[in-house]
Amino acid sequence: MLSVGRILEGAFGLLRERYVAVAVWTGIYLAGNIALMLSFGSMFGIATNTAVATDPSAVIGAMIPVYLISFVMGLVGIVLYAAAMRAVLRPEAGGLAYLRLGMDELRLLGLVILFGIVGFVLMVGFMILLGLLGVGAAMGSQSSGGTVIVMIVGMIALFAVMLYFIVRFSLAFPLTLHRGRITLGEAWRLSRGRFWTLFGAAFIISLLMFVLNMAVSLVTMGSYMFDMMAAAGNPEAAAQAMEAQSQSFGQLGPMMILSSLGGAVVAGLWVALSGGSIATAAKLLLDDEMDDAEDVFG
């Protein structure tokens, strides 16, 4: 039977049993983080250089590597997420950290693009509707209070609806990997009546990752944050703090390595726990469905 405890047991079991694969995923993120930090350092250097910051071509040239590396890391993230799910659904697959580059990953990319397009269209449509309701509230009242209330309630409703559909369709990723085809209907059917269980497991893992991210940020960027707070109202001091930060991250020094390593560890854990948890949920539901079929047909 599906439960939050069993989902988390499977996710953390992946960490315990496939720690070599998790280490490989972390190493891949480490390489990407170092490349991204170096490109960020170049961008910060131009932003703090008044002689170059006003040159649009120089600014765009410094931003292109950041966006390019971020895009590549997004694609790499899909490959690693597939590897984490594969480790649960096909533990016999083996290979280097369960990594593949084939049709499974292409189908998952297509699923991400599909959800992104549908989500964007629905969000735009909802925002248009929300804007019309806000205008109607403004016309029907003498103050702007009604418009503000409508907008706040509408944004909360949008968040709740998006969260509901994300959780209900979350099983589409492991099922697509398992079936070898993009699977939406089965994901919706299997998640029926299990929203709170799936949400509870995802919430616990997300909360854990948030705490770890905050810890890494405090260790690696705490001094910069304190310097920026101390420089409030003093543009010159803020510029000096930003320049010092860009110099520390623009070169392969201890701070950049520590920050990249901390971020990579959190990212590796995120891939293992999030991919492992949703794959565990799908596996448990598929096993339960098979048991039910055996009870009926023998």
GROMACS .gro file of C-alpha atoms in nm:
model
  298
    1MET     CA    1   0.000   0.000   0.000
    2LEU     CA    2   0.124   0.345  -0.089
    3SER     CA    3   0.225   0.568   0.202
    4VAL     CA    4   0.456   0.861   0.266
    5GLY     CA    5   0.680   0.637   0.477
    6ARG     CA    6   0.720   0.375   0.203
    7ILE     CA    7   0.794   0.642  -0.060
    8LEU     CA    8   1.060   0.800   0.159
    9GLU     CA    9   1.201   0.458   0.245
   10GLY     CA   10   1.250   0.389  -0.125
   11ALA     CA   11   1.403   0.731  -0.189
   12PHE     CA   12   1.654   0.711   0.096
   13GLY     CA   13   1.713   0.345   0.010
   14LEU     CA   14   1.840   0.466  -0.327
   15LEU     CA   15   2.093   0.685  -0.146
   16ARG     CA   16   2.202   0.395   0.071
   17GLU     CA   17   2.222   0.125  -0.194
   18ARG     CA   18   2.334   0.326  -0.500
   19TYR     CA   19   2.571   0.569  -0.332
   20VAL     CA   20   2.832   0.528  -0.608
   21ALA     CA   21   2.576   0.638  -0.869
   22VAL     CA   22   2.473   0.933  -0.649
   23ALA     CA   23   2.842   1.030  -0.620
   24VAL     CA   24   2.873   1.026  -1.000
   25TRP     CA   25   2.563   1.245  -1.038
   26THR     CA   26   2.708   1.484  -0.781
   27GLY     CA   27   3.038   1.496  -0.969
   28ILE     CA   28   2.860   1.587  -1.292
   29TYR     CA   29   2.681   1.870  -1.113
   30LEU     CA   30   3.012   1.981  -0.961
   31ALA     CA   31   3.169   2.022  -1.305
   32GLY     CA   32   2.866   2.217  -1.425
   33ASN     CA   33   2.861   2.437  -1.116
   34ILE     CA   34   3.227   2.530  -1.155
   35ALA     CA   35   3.172   2.623  -1.520
   36LEU     CA   36   2.865   2.826  -1.422
   37MET     CA   37   3.048   3.005  -1.139
   38LEU     CA   38   3.333   3.101  -1.372
   39SER     CA   39   3.087   3.243  -1.625
   40PHE     CA   40   2.904   3.428  -1.346
   41GLY     CA   41   3.234   3.575  -1.232
   42SER     CA   42   3.295   3.714  -1.579
   43MET     CA   43   2.944   3.862  -1.588
   44PHE     CA   44   2.984   4.021  -1.243
   45GLY     CA   45   3.319   4.161  -1.348
   46ILE     CA   46   3.162   4.342  -1.641
   47ALA     CA   47   2.867   4.460  -1.429
   48THR     CA   48   3.104   4.621  -1.175
   49ASN     CA   49   3.326   4.776  -1.442
   50THR     CA   50   3.167   5.112  -1.521
   51ALA     CA   51   3.378   5.149  -1.835
   52VAL     CA   52   3.234   4.830  -1.987
   53ALA     CA   53   2.891   4.798  -1.820
   54THR     CA   54   2.744   5.058  -2.054
   55ASP     CA   55   2.845   4.856  -2.363
   56PRO     CA   56   2.545   4.636  -2.460
   57SER     CA   57   2.755   4.401  -2.673
   58ALA     CA   58   2.995   4.334  -2.385
   59VAL     CA   59   2.708   4.268  -2.142
   60ILE     CA   60   2.531   4.034  -2.385
   61GLY     CA   61   2.858   3.858  -2.462
   62ALA     CA   62   2.912   3.795  -2.090
   63MET     CA   63   2.555   3.669  -2.042
   64ILE     CA   64   2.556   3.421  -2.331
   65PRO     CA   65   2.786   3.165  -2.158
   66VAL     CA   66   2.571   3.182  -1.842
   67TYR     CA   67   2.251   3.105  -2.031
   68LEU     CA   68   2.420   2.842  -2.248
   69ILE     CA   69   2.567   2.654  -1.952
   70SER     CA   70   2.235   2.682  -1.765
   71PHE     CA   71   2.052   2.535  -2.066
   72VAL     CA   72   2.299   2.247  -2.095
   73MET     CA   73   2.272   2.177  -1.721
   74GLY     CA   74   1.894   2.170  -1.756
   75LEU     CA   75   1.927   1.896  -2.020
   76VAL     CA   76   2.181   1.714  -1.803
   77GLY     CA   77   1.934   1.734  -1.515
   78ILE     CA   78   1.677   1.541  -1.720
   79VAL     CA   79   1.937   1.272  -1.796
   80LEU     CA   80   2.028   1.243  -1.426
   81TYR     CA   81   1.662   1.240  -1.320
   82ALA     CA   82   1.602   0.955  -1.564
   83ALA     CA   83   1.901   0.772  -1.417
   84ALA     CA   84   1.760   0.804  -1.064
   85MET     CA   85   1.422   0.669  -1.173
   86ARG     CA   86   1.589   0.392  -1.372
   87ALA     CA   87   1.784   0.285  -1.063
   88VAL     CA   88   1.451   0.220  -0.889
   89LEU     CA   89   1.244   0.086  -1.178
   90ARG     CA   90   1.520  -0.112  -1.352
   91PRO     CA   91   1.784  -0.188  -1.088
   92GLU     CA   92   1.929  -0.459  -1.312
   93ALA     CA   93   2.004  -0.205  -1.588
   94GLY     CA   94   2.349  -0.129  -1.447
   95GLY     CA   95   2.598   0.071  -1.648
   96LEU     CA   96   2.777   0.383  -1.532
   97ALA     CA   97   2.547   0.529  -1.264
   98TYR     CA   98   2.243   0.416  -1.469
   99LEU     CA   99   2.317   0.695  -1.716
  100ARG     CA  100   2.181   0.669  -2.069
  101LEU     CA  101   2.131   0.903  -2.361
  102GLY     CA  102   1.852   0.766  -2.576
  103MET     CA  103   1.481   0.758  -2.640
  104ASP     CA  104   1.390   0.742  -2.271
  105GLU     CA  105   1.558   1.076  -2.210
  106LEU     CA  106   1.410   1.220  -2.530
  107ARG     CA  107   1.060   1.121  -2.421
  108LEU     CA  108   1.114   1.279  -2.078
  109LEU     CA  109   1.236   1.598  -2.248
  110GLY     CA  110   0.922   1.595  -2.462
  111LEU     CA  111   0.713   1.552  -2.149
  112VAL     CA  112   0.886   1.851  -1.985
  113ILE     CA  113   0.826   2.064  -2.296
  114LEU     CA  114   0.462   1.951  -2.314
  115PHE     CA  115   0.396   2.036  -1.949
  116GLY     CA  116   0.579   2.367  -1.991
  117ILE     CA  117   0.367   2.471  -2.290
  118VAL     CA  118   0.037   2.364  -2.133
  119GLY     CA  119   0.129   2.529  -1.803
  120PHE     CA  120   0.227   2.852  -1.976
  121VAL     CA  121  -0.096   2.866  -2.180
  122LEU     CA  122  -0.311   2.795  -1.874
  123MET     CA  123  -0.123   3.052  -1.666
  124VAL     CA  124  -0.165   3.322  -1.934
  125GLY     CA  125  -0.536   3.241  -1.966
  126PHE     CA  126  -0.580   3.252  -1.589
  127MET     CA  127  -0.394   3.583  -1.563
  128ILE     CA  128  -0.615   3.735  -1.832
  129LEU     CA  129  -0.925   3.615  -1.645
  130LEU     CA  130  -0.780   3.747  -1.319
  131GLY     CA  131  -0.712   4.083  -1.481
  132LEU     CA  132  -1.070   4.105  -1.606
  133LEU     CA  133  -1.203   4.021  -1.261
  134GLY     CA  134  -0.974   4.284  -1.111
  135VAL     CA  135  -1.102   4.547  -1.353
  136GLY     CA  136  -1.459   4.448  -1.272
  137ALA     CA  137  -1.391   4.474  -0.899
  138ALA     CA  138  -1.233   4.817  -0.950
  139MET     CA  139  -1.532   4.940  -1.150
  140GLY     CA  140  -1.777   4.806  -0.896
  141SER     CA  141  -1.613   4.966  -0.593
  142GLN     CA  142  -1.487   5.309  -0.500
  143SER     CA  143  -1.154   5.186  -0.363
  144SER     CA  144  -0.870   4.968  -0.483
  145GLY     CA  145  -0.914   4.729  -0.189
  146GLY     CA  146  -1.147   4.501  -0.385
  147THR     CA  147  -0.899   4.473  -0.671
  148VAL     CA  148  -0.617   4.385  -0.433
  149ILE     CA  149  -0.828   4.116  -0.265
  150VAL     CA  150  -0.929   3.968  -0.600
  151MET     CA  151  -0.566   3.959  -0.715
  152ILE     CA  152  -0.442   3.797  -0.392
  153VAL     CA  153  -0.717   3.535  -0.388
  154GLY     CA  154  -0.663   3.472  -0.758
  155MET     CA  155  -0.289   3.418  -0.719
  156ILE     CA  156  -0.346   3.178  -0.430
  157ALA     CA  157  -0.603   2.989  -0.638
  158LEU     CA  158  -0.361   2.976  -0.934
  159PHE     CA  159  -0.086   2.836  -0.713
  160ALA     CA  160  -0.320   2.575  -0.565
  161VAL     CA  161  -0.449   2.463  -0.906
  162MET     CA  162  -0.098   2.441  -1.054
  163LEU     CA  163   0.026   2.246  -0.751
  164TYR     CA  164  -0.268   2.005  -0.776
  165PHE     CA  165  -0.204   1.924  -1.142
  166ILE     CA  166   0.173   1.898  -1.090
  167VAL     CA  167   0.123   1.638  -0.818
  168ARG     CA  168  -0.148   1.448  -1.008
  169PHE     CA  169   0.065   1.424  -1.323
  170SER     CA  170   0.398   1.369  -1.143
  171LEU     CA  171   0.374   0.993  -1.202
  172ALA     CA  172   0.389   1.058  -1.577
  173PHE     CA  173   0.770   1.075  -1.561
  174PRO     CA  174   0.842   0.732  -1.408
  175LEU     CA  175   0.556   0.574  -1.602
  176THR     CA  176   0.691   0.717  -1.929
  177LEU     CA  177   1.029   0.565  -1.847
  178HIS     CA  178   0.868   0.235  -1.746
  179ARG     CA  179   0.629   0.202  -2.041
  180GLY     CA  180   0.863   0.334  -2.309
  181ARG     CA  181   0.605   0.586  -2.426
  182ILE     CA  182   0.467   0.917  -2.302
  183THR     CA  183   0.203   0.820  -2.046
  184LEU     CA  184  -0.048   1.073  -1.912
  185GLY     CA  185  -0.379   0.893  -1.865
  186GLU     CA  186  -0.234   0.617  -1.650
  187ALA     CA  187  -0.051   0.875  -1.437
  188TRP     CA  188  -0.377   1.061  -1.373
  189ARG     CA  189  -0.560   0.736  -1.295
  190LEU     CA  190  -0.300   0.595  -1.058
  191SER     CA  191  -0.270   0.922  -0.865
  192ARG     CA  192  -0.647   0.943  -0.807
  193GLY     CA  193  -0.710   0.947  -0.433
  194ARG     CA  194  -0.338   0.964  -0.358
  195PHE     CA  195  -0.280   1.339  -0.388
  196TRP     CA  196  -0.198   1.398  -0.021
  197THR     CA  197   0.033   1.097  -0.003
  198LEU     CA  198   0.231   1.209  -0.308
  199PHE     CA  199   0.226   1.571  -0.193
  200GLY     CA  200   0.337   1.477   0.160
  201ALA     CA  201   0.644   1.287   0.035
  202ALA     CA  202   0.736   1.565  -0.208
  203PHE     CA  203   0.689   1.830   0.061
  204ILE     CA  204   0.920   1.654   0.308
  205ILE     CA  205   1.193   1.612   0.047
  206SER     CA  206   1.152   1.972  -0.074
  207LEU     CA  207   1.171   2.100   0.283
  208LEU     CA  208   1.489   1.900   0.346
  209MET     CA  209   1.647   2.035   0.027
  210PHE     CA  210   1.546   2.391   0.120
  211VAL     CA  211   1.719   2.358   0.457
  212LEU     CA  212   2.033   2.216   0.295
  213ASN     CA  213   2.035   2.493   0.033
  214MET     CA  214   2.005   2.757   0.304
  215ALA     CA  215   2.292   2.599   0.497
  216VAL     CA  216   2.514   2.601   0.187
  217SER     CA  217   2.421   2.961   0.110
  218LEU     CA  218   2.499   3.075   0.465
  219VAL     CA  219   2.838   2.904   0.458
  220THR     CA  220   2.942   3.023   0.113
  221MET     CA  221   2.767   3.360   0.079
  222GLY     CA  222   2.694   3.460   0.437
  223SER     CA  223   2.973   3.718   0.451
  224TYR     CA  224   2.858   3.873   0.122
  225MET     CA  225   2.499   3.898   0.245
  226PHE     CA  226   2.611   4.062   0.569
  227ASP     CA  227   2.834   4.305   0.374
  228MET     CA  228   2.541   4.401   0.149
  229MET     CA  229   2.314   4.457   0.449
  230ALA     CA  230   2.581   4.665   0.617
  231ALA     CA  231   2.622   4.866   0.296
  232ALA     CA  232   2.253   4.959   0.280
  233GLY     CA  233   2.229   5.321   0.175
  234ASN     CA  234   2.597   5.331   0.079
  235PRO     CA  235   2.633   5.262  -0.297
  236GLU     CA  236   3.011   5.274  -0.284
  237ALA     CA  237   3.032   5.008  -0.011
  238ALA     CA  238   2.776   4.793  -0.195
  239ALA     CA  239   2.982   4.817  -0.514
  240GLN     CA  240   3.296   4.714  -0.325
  241ALA     CA  241   3.117   4.415  -0.171
  242MET     CA  242   2.988   4.306  -0.513
  243GLU     CA  243   3.333   4.345  -0.667
  244ALA     CA  244   3.490   4.135  -0.392
  245GLN     CA  245   3.223   3.869  -0.441
  246SER     CA  246   3.275   3.862  -0.819
  247GLN     CA  247   3.651   3.823  -0.771
  248SER     CA  248   3.607   3.531  -0.530
  249PHE     CA  249   3.372   3.348  -0.768
  250GLY     CA  250   3.545   3.451  -1.087
  251GLN     CA  251   3.852   3.243  -1.020
  252LEU     CA  252   3.911   2.884  -0.918
  253GLY     CA  253   3.967   2.959  -0.551
  254PRO     CA  254   3.861   2.796  -0.223
  255MET     CA  255   3.533   2.988  -0.198
  256MET     CA  256   3.421   2.898  -0.548
  257ILE     CA  257   3.516   2.533  -0.501
  258LEU     CA  258   3.333   2.519  -0.166
  259SER     CA  259   3.023   2.682  -0.314
  260SER     CA  260   3.027   2.457  -0.622
  261LEU     CA  261   3.078   2.146  -0.409
  262GLY     CA  262   2.798   2.239  -0.168
  263GLY     CA  263   2.559   2.312  -0.454
  264ALA     CA  264   2.657   1.988  -0.630
  265VAL     CA  265   2.596   1.779  -0.318
  266VAL     CA  266   2.250   1.933  -0.272
  267ALA     CA  267   2.170   1.886  -0.642
  268GLY     CA  268   2.286   1.524  -0.635
  269LEU     CA  269   2.073   1.457  -0.329
  270TRP     CA  270   1.779   1.632  -0.493
  271VAL     CA  271   1.804   1.412  -0.804
  272ALA     CA  272   1.832   1.095  -0.597
  273LEU     CA  273   1.553   1.176  -0.353
  274SER     CA  274   1.306   1.339  -0.592
  275GLY     CA  275   1.361   1.095  -0.876
  276GLY     CA  276   1.383   0.802  -0.637
  277SER     CA  277   1.067   0.899  -0.450
  278ILE     CA  278   0.843   0.942  -0.753
  279ALA     CA  279   0.981   0.623  -0.911
  280THR     CA  280   0.920   0.438  -0.582
  281ALA     CA  281   0.561   0.568  -0.575
  282ALA     CA  282   0.502   0.448  -0.931
  283LYS     CA  283   0.659   0.110  -0.857
  284LEU     CA  284   0.446   0.059  -0.546
  285LEU     CA  285   0.127   0.152  -0.730
  286LEU     CA  286   0.211  -0.075  -1.022
  287ASP     CA  287   0.288  -0.361  -0.782
  288ASP     CA  288  -0.042  -0.304  -0.600
  289GLU     CA  289  -0.226  -0.304  -0.932
  290MET     CA  290  -0.059  -0.632  -1.029
  291ASP     CA  291  -0.155  -0.788  -0.695
  292ASP     CA  292  -0.516  -0.679  -0.747
  293ALA     CA  293  -0.516  -0.834  -1.095
  294GLU     CA  294  -0.382  -1.163  -0.957
  295ASP     CA  295  -0.656  -1.166  -0.693
  296VAL     CA  296  -0.918  -1.129  -0.966
  297PHE     CA  297  -0.779  -1.352  -1.243
  298GLY     CA  298  -0.562  -1.588  -1.039
   0.00000   0.00000   0.00000
